[in-house]
Amino acid sequence: QVQLVESGGGLVQPGGSLRLSCAASGTIFKFYNTGWYRQAPGKQRELVATITNSGNTDYTDSVKGRFTISRDDAKNTLHLEMNSLQPGDTGVYYCNGQGANSYWGQGTQVTVSS
């Protein structure tokens, strides 16, 4: 059974940083295309960043230069380093693994507020 478990969310002031992690079990993450999504209150879930099974990364325009997605294959874990956080980054962040099936974690709350 595939499980994805996110961690690392919290409350941070504007300009601060957080590092999200997503630990996978029941599968090998590096064989998947993986990504981070977020959902703000009252809005649809949106794609934030992706990393393919070959290591290519892509970001939505609003986070380019501030967020970095990475994968630790030895620990079967996906990360999202978030710097210069803004109130508009607030939301529930979900990790996703896309192979033959699509797998989602339960989400971790990120709140950017003074």
Coordinates of N, CA and C in Angstrom, one line a residue:
Q1 N 0.8 -1.2 0.0 CA 0.0 0.0 0.0 C 0.9 1.2 0.0
V2 N 0.6 2.1 -1.0 CA 1.4 3.3 -1.1 C 0.9 4.4 -0.1
Q3 N 1.8 5.0 0.6 CA 1.5 6.1 1.5 C 2.5 7.2 1.3
L4 N 1.9 8.4 1.3 CA 2.7 9.7 1.2 C 2.4 10.5 2.5
V5 N 3.4 10.9 3.2 CA 3.2 11.6 4.5 C 4.0 12.9 4.4
E6 N 3.2 14.1 4.4 CA 3.9 15.4 4.4 C 4.2 15.8 5.8
S7 N 5.2 16.7 6.0 CA 5.5 17.3 7.2 C 6.2 18.6 7.0
G8 N 6.4 19.4 8.0 CA 7.2 20.6 7.9 C 6.4 21.9 7.8
G9 N 5.1 21.8 7.7 CA 4.3 23.1 7.6 C 4.3 23.8 8.9
G10 N 3.7 25.0 8.9 CA 3.6 25.8 10.1 C 3.2 27.2 9.9
L11 N 3.4 28.0 10.9 CA 3.1 29.5 10.8 C 4.4 30.2 10.7
V12 N 4.6 31.1 9.7 CA 5.8 31.8 9.5 C 5.5 33.2 9.1
Q13 N 6.4 34.1 9.5 CA 6.2 35.5 9.1 C 6.6 35.8 7.7
P14 N 6.0 36.8 7.0 CA 6.4 37.1 5.6 C 7.9 37.3 5.6
G15 N 8.5 36.7 4.5 CA 9.9 36.8 4.4 C 10.7 35.6 5.0
G16 N 9.9 34.8 5.7 CA 10.5 33.6 6.3 C 10.6 32.4 5.4
S17 N 11.1 31.3 6.0 CA 11.4 30.1 5.2 C 10.8 28.9 5.9
L18 N 10.4 27.9 5.1 CA 10.0 26.6 5.6 C 10.5 25.5 4.6
R19 N 10.7 24.3 5.2 CA 11.1 23.2 4.4 C 10.1 22.1 4.6
L20 N 9.4 21.7 3.5 CA 8.4 20.7 3.5 C 9.0 19.3 3.1
S21 N 8.6 18.3 3.7 CA 9.0 16.9 3.3 C 7.9 16.0 3.1
C22 N 8.1 15.1 2.2 CA 7.0 14.1 1.9 C 7.7 12.7 1.8
A23 N 7.4 11.9 2.8 CA 8.0 10.6 2.9 C 7.1 9.5 2.3
A24 N 7.7 8.8 1.4 CA 6.9 7.7 0.7 C 7.2 6.4 1.2
S25 N 6.2 5.5 1.3 CA 6.3 4.1 1.6 C 5.5 3.3 0.7
G26 N 5.9 2.0 0.5 CA 5.1 1.2 -0.4 C 5.4 1.3 -1.8
T27 N 6.4 2.2 -2.1 CA 6.8 2.4 -3.5 C 8.1 3.1 -3.6
I28 N 8.7 3.2 -4.7 CA 10.0 3.8 -4.9 C 9.8 5.1 -5.6
F29 N 10.0 6.2 -4.9 CA 9.7 7.5 -5.4 C 10.4 7.9 -6.6
K30 N 11.6 7.5 -6.8 CA 12.4 8.0 -7.9 C 11.9 7.5 -9.3
F31 N 11.0 6.5 -9.3 CA 10.4 6.0 -10.5 C 9.2 6.8 -10.9
Y32 N 8.8 7.8 -10.1 CA 7.6 8.6 -10.3 C 7.9 10.0 -10.8
N33 N 7.0 10.6 -11.5 CA 7.0 12.1 -11.6 C 6.3 12.6 -10.4
T34 N 6.9 13.5 -9.7 CA 6.4 13.9 -8.4 C 6.3 15.4 -8.3
G35 N 5.4 15.9 -7.4 CA 5.2 17.3 -7.4 C 4.6 17.8 -6.1
W36 N 4.6 19.1 -5.9 CA 3.9 19.7 -4.8 C 2.8 20.6 -5.3
Y37 N 1.6 20.5 -4.7 CA 0.5 21.3 -5.0 C 0.1 22.1 -3.7
R38 N -0.7 23.1 -3.9 CA -1.3 23.8 -2.7 C -2.7 24.2 -3.0
Q39 N -3.4 24.4 -1.9 CA -4.8 24.8 -2.0 C -5.1 25.9 -1.0
A40 N -5.4 27.1 -1.4 CA -5.7 28.2 -0.5 C -7.2 28.1 -0.2
P41 N -7.6 28.7 0.9 CA -9.0 28.7 1.2 C -9.9 29.3 0.1
G42 N -10.9 28.6 -0.3 CA -11.8 29.1 -1.3 C -11.3 29.0 -2.7
K43 N -10.1 28.4 -2.9 CA -9.5 28.3 -4.2 C -9.3 26.8 -4.6
Q44 N -9.1 26.6 -5.9 CA -8.8 25.3 -6.4 C -7.3 24.9 -6.1
R45 N -7.1 23.6 -6.0 CA -5.7 23.2 -5.9 C -4.9 23.5 -7.1
E46 N -3.7 24.0 -6.8 CA -2.8 24.4 -8.0 C -1.4 23.8 -7.8
L47 N -0.8 23.6 -9.0 CA 0.5 23.0 -9.1 C 1.5 24.0 -8.7
V48 N 2.4 23.7 -7.8 CA 3.5 24.6 -7.4 C 4.8 24.2 -8.0
A49 N 5.2 23.0 -7.9 CA 6.5 22.5 -8.5 C 6.5 21.1 -8.8
T50 N 7.3 20.7 -9.8 CA 7.4 19.3 -10.2 C 8.8 18.9 -10.3
I51 N 9.1 17.6 -10.2 CA 10.4 17.0 -10.5 C 10.1 15.7 -11.1
T52 N 10.6 15.5 -12.3 CA 10.4 14.2 -13.0 C 11.3 13.1 -12.5
N53 N 11.0 11.9 -13.0 CA 11.8 10.7 -12.5 C 13.2 10.9 -13.0
S54 N 13.5 11.7 -14.0 CA 14.8 12.0 -14.5 C 15.5 13.2 -13.9
G55 N 14.7 13.9 -13.0 CA 15.3 15.0 -12.2 C 15.1 16.3 -12.8
N56 N 14.3 16.5 -13.8 CA 14.0 17.8 -14.4 C 12.9 18.5 -13.5
T57 N 13.1 19.8 -13.2 CA 12.2 20.5 -12.3 C 11.5 21.6 -13.1
D58 N 10.3 22.0 -12.6 CA 9.6 23.1 -13.1 C 8.8 23.7 -12.0
Y59 N 8.5 25.0 -12.1 CA 7.8 25.7 -11.1 C 6.7 26.6 -11.7
T60 N 5.7 26.9 -10.9 CA 4.7 27.9 -11.3 C 5.4 29.3 -11.2
D61 N 5.0 30.2 -12.0 CA 5.7 31.5 -12.1 C 5.8 32.2 -10.7
S62 N 4.8 32.1 -9.9 CA 4.8 32.9 -8.7 C 5.8 32.4 -7.6
V63 N 6.4 31.2 -7.8 CA 7.3 30.8 -6.8 C 8.7 30.6 -7.4
K64 N 8.9 30.9 -8.7 CA 10.2 30.8 -9.3 C 11.2 31.7 -8.6
G65 N 12.4 31.2 -8.3 CA 13.4 31.9 -7.6 C 13.3 31.9 -6.1
R66 N 12.2 31.4 -5.6 CA 11.9 31.4 -4.1 C 11.8 29.9 -3.6
F67 N 11.3 29.0 -4.4 CA 11.0 27.6 -4.0 C 12.0 26.7 -4.7
T68 N 12.4 25.6 -4.1 CA 13.2 24.6 -4.7 C 12.7 23.3 -4.4
I69 N 12.4 22.5 -5.4 CA 11.9 21.1 -5.2 C 13.1 20.2 -5.3
S70 N 13.2 19.1 -4.5 CA 14.3 18.2 -4.6 C 13.8 16.8 -4.1
R71 N 14.6 15.8 -4.5 CA 14.2 14.4 -4.1 C 15.4 13.8 -3.5
D72 N 15.2 13.1 -2.3 CA 16.3 12.3 -1.7 C 16.0 10.9 -2.0
D73 N 16.6 10.3 -3.0 CA 16.3 8.9 -3.3 C 16.7 7.9 -2.3
A74 N 17.8 8.2 -1.5 CA 18.2 7.3 -0.5 C 17.2 7.2 0.6
K75 N 16.5 8.3 0.9 CA 15.5 8.3 1.9 C 14.0 8.2 1.4
N76 N 13.9 8.1 0.0 CA 12.6 8.0 -0.6 C 11.7 9.1 -0.2
T77 N 12.3 10.4 -0.2 CA 11.6 11.5 0.3 C 11.6 12.7 -0.7
L78 N 10.6 13.4 -0.8 CA 10.5 14.6 -1.6 C 10.5 15.8 -0.7
H79 N 11.2 16.9 -1.2 CA 11.3 18.1 -0.3 C 10.8 19.3 -1.1
L80 N 10.4 20.4 -0.4 CA 10.1 21.7 -1.0 C 10.7 22.7 -0.1
E81 N 11.8 23.3 -0.5 CA 12.4 24.4 0.2 C 11.7 25.7 -0.2
M82 N 11.2 26.4 0.8 CA 10.4 27.7 0.5 C 11.0 28.8 1.2
N83 N 11.5 29.8 0.4 CA 12.1 31.0 1.0 C 11.3 32.3 0.6
S84 N 11.6 33.3 1.3 CA 10.9 34.6 1.0 C 9.4 34.4 0.9
L85 N 8.9 33.7 1.9 CA 7.4 33.4 1.9 C 6.6 34.7 2.0
Q86 N 5.5 34.6 1.3 CA 4.5 35.7 1.2 C 3.1 35.2 1.7
P87 N 2.3 36.2 2.1 CA 0.9 35.7 2.5 C 0.2 35.0 1.4
G88 N 0.5 35.3 0.2 CA -0.2 34.5 -0.9 C 0.3 33.1 -1.0
D89 N 1.3 32.7 -0.3 CA 1.7 31.3 -0.3 C 1.0 30.4 0.7
T90 N 0.1 31.1 1.5 CA -0.7 30.4 2.5 C -1.6 29.3 1.8
G91 N -1.7 28.1 2.5 CA -2.5 27.1 2.0 C -2.1 25.7 2.5
V92 N -2.9 24.7 2.1 CA -2.5 23.4 2.4 C -1.7 22.8 1.3
Y93 N -0.5 22.3 1.6 CA 0.4 21.8 0.6 C 0.4 20.3 0.6
Y94 N 0.2 19.8 -0.6 CA 0.1 18.3 -0.8 C 1.2 17.8 -1.7
C95 N 1.8 16.7 -1.4 CA 2.7 16.0 -2.4 C 2.0 15.0 -3.2
N96 N 2.5 14.8 -4.4 CA 1.8 13.9 -5.4 C 2.9 13.0 -6.1
G97 N 2.6 11.8 -6.2 CA 3.4 10.9 -7.0 C 2.6 10.3 -8.2
Q98 N 3.1 10.5 -9.4 CA 2.3 10.1 -10.5 C 3.0 9.0 -11.3
G99 N 2.4 7.8 -11.2 CA 3.0 6.7 -12.0 C 1.8 6.1 -12.8
A100 N 1.6 4.8 -12.7 CA 0.4 4.2 -13.3 C -0.8 4.7 -12.6
N101 N -0.7 5.0 -11.3 CA -1.7 5.6 -10.5 C -1.2 6.9 -9.9
S102 N -2.1 7.7 -9.4 CA -1.8 9.0 -8.8 C -2.0 8.9 -7.3
Y103 N -1.0 9.3 -6.5 CA -1.0 9.1 -5.1 C -0.8 10.5 -4.5
W104 N -1.6 10.7 -3.4 CA -1.6 12.0 -2.7 C -1.3 11.8 -1.2
G105 N -0.6 12.8 -0.6 CA -0.5 12.8 0.9 C -1.7 13.5 1.5
Q106 N -1.7 13.6 2.8 CA -2.9 14.2 3.5 C -2.8 15.7 3.6
G107 N -1.6 16.3 3.3 CA -1.5 17.7 3.3 C -0.9 18.2 4.5
T108 N -0.2 19.4 4.4 CA 0.4 20.1 5.6 C 0.1 21.6 5.4
Q109 N -0.3 22.2 6.5 CA -0.8 23.6 6.5 C 0.4 24.5 6.5
V110 N 0.4 25.5 5.6 CA 1.4 26.5 5.6 C 0.7 27.9 5.8
T111 N 1.0 28.6 6.8 CA 0.4 29.9 7.0 C 1.4 31.0 7.1
V112 N 1.3 32.0 6.2 CA 2.3 33.1 6.2 C 1.6 34.3 6.6
S113 N 1.9 34.8 7.8 CA 1.2 35.9 8.4 C 2.0 36.6 9.5
S114 N 1.9 37.9 9.6 CA 2.6 38.6 10.6 C 1.7 38.7 11.9

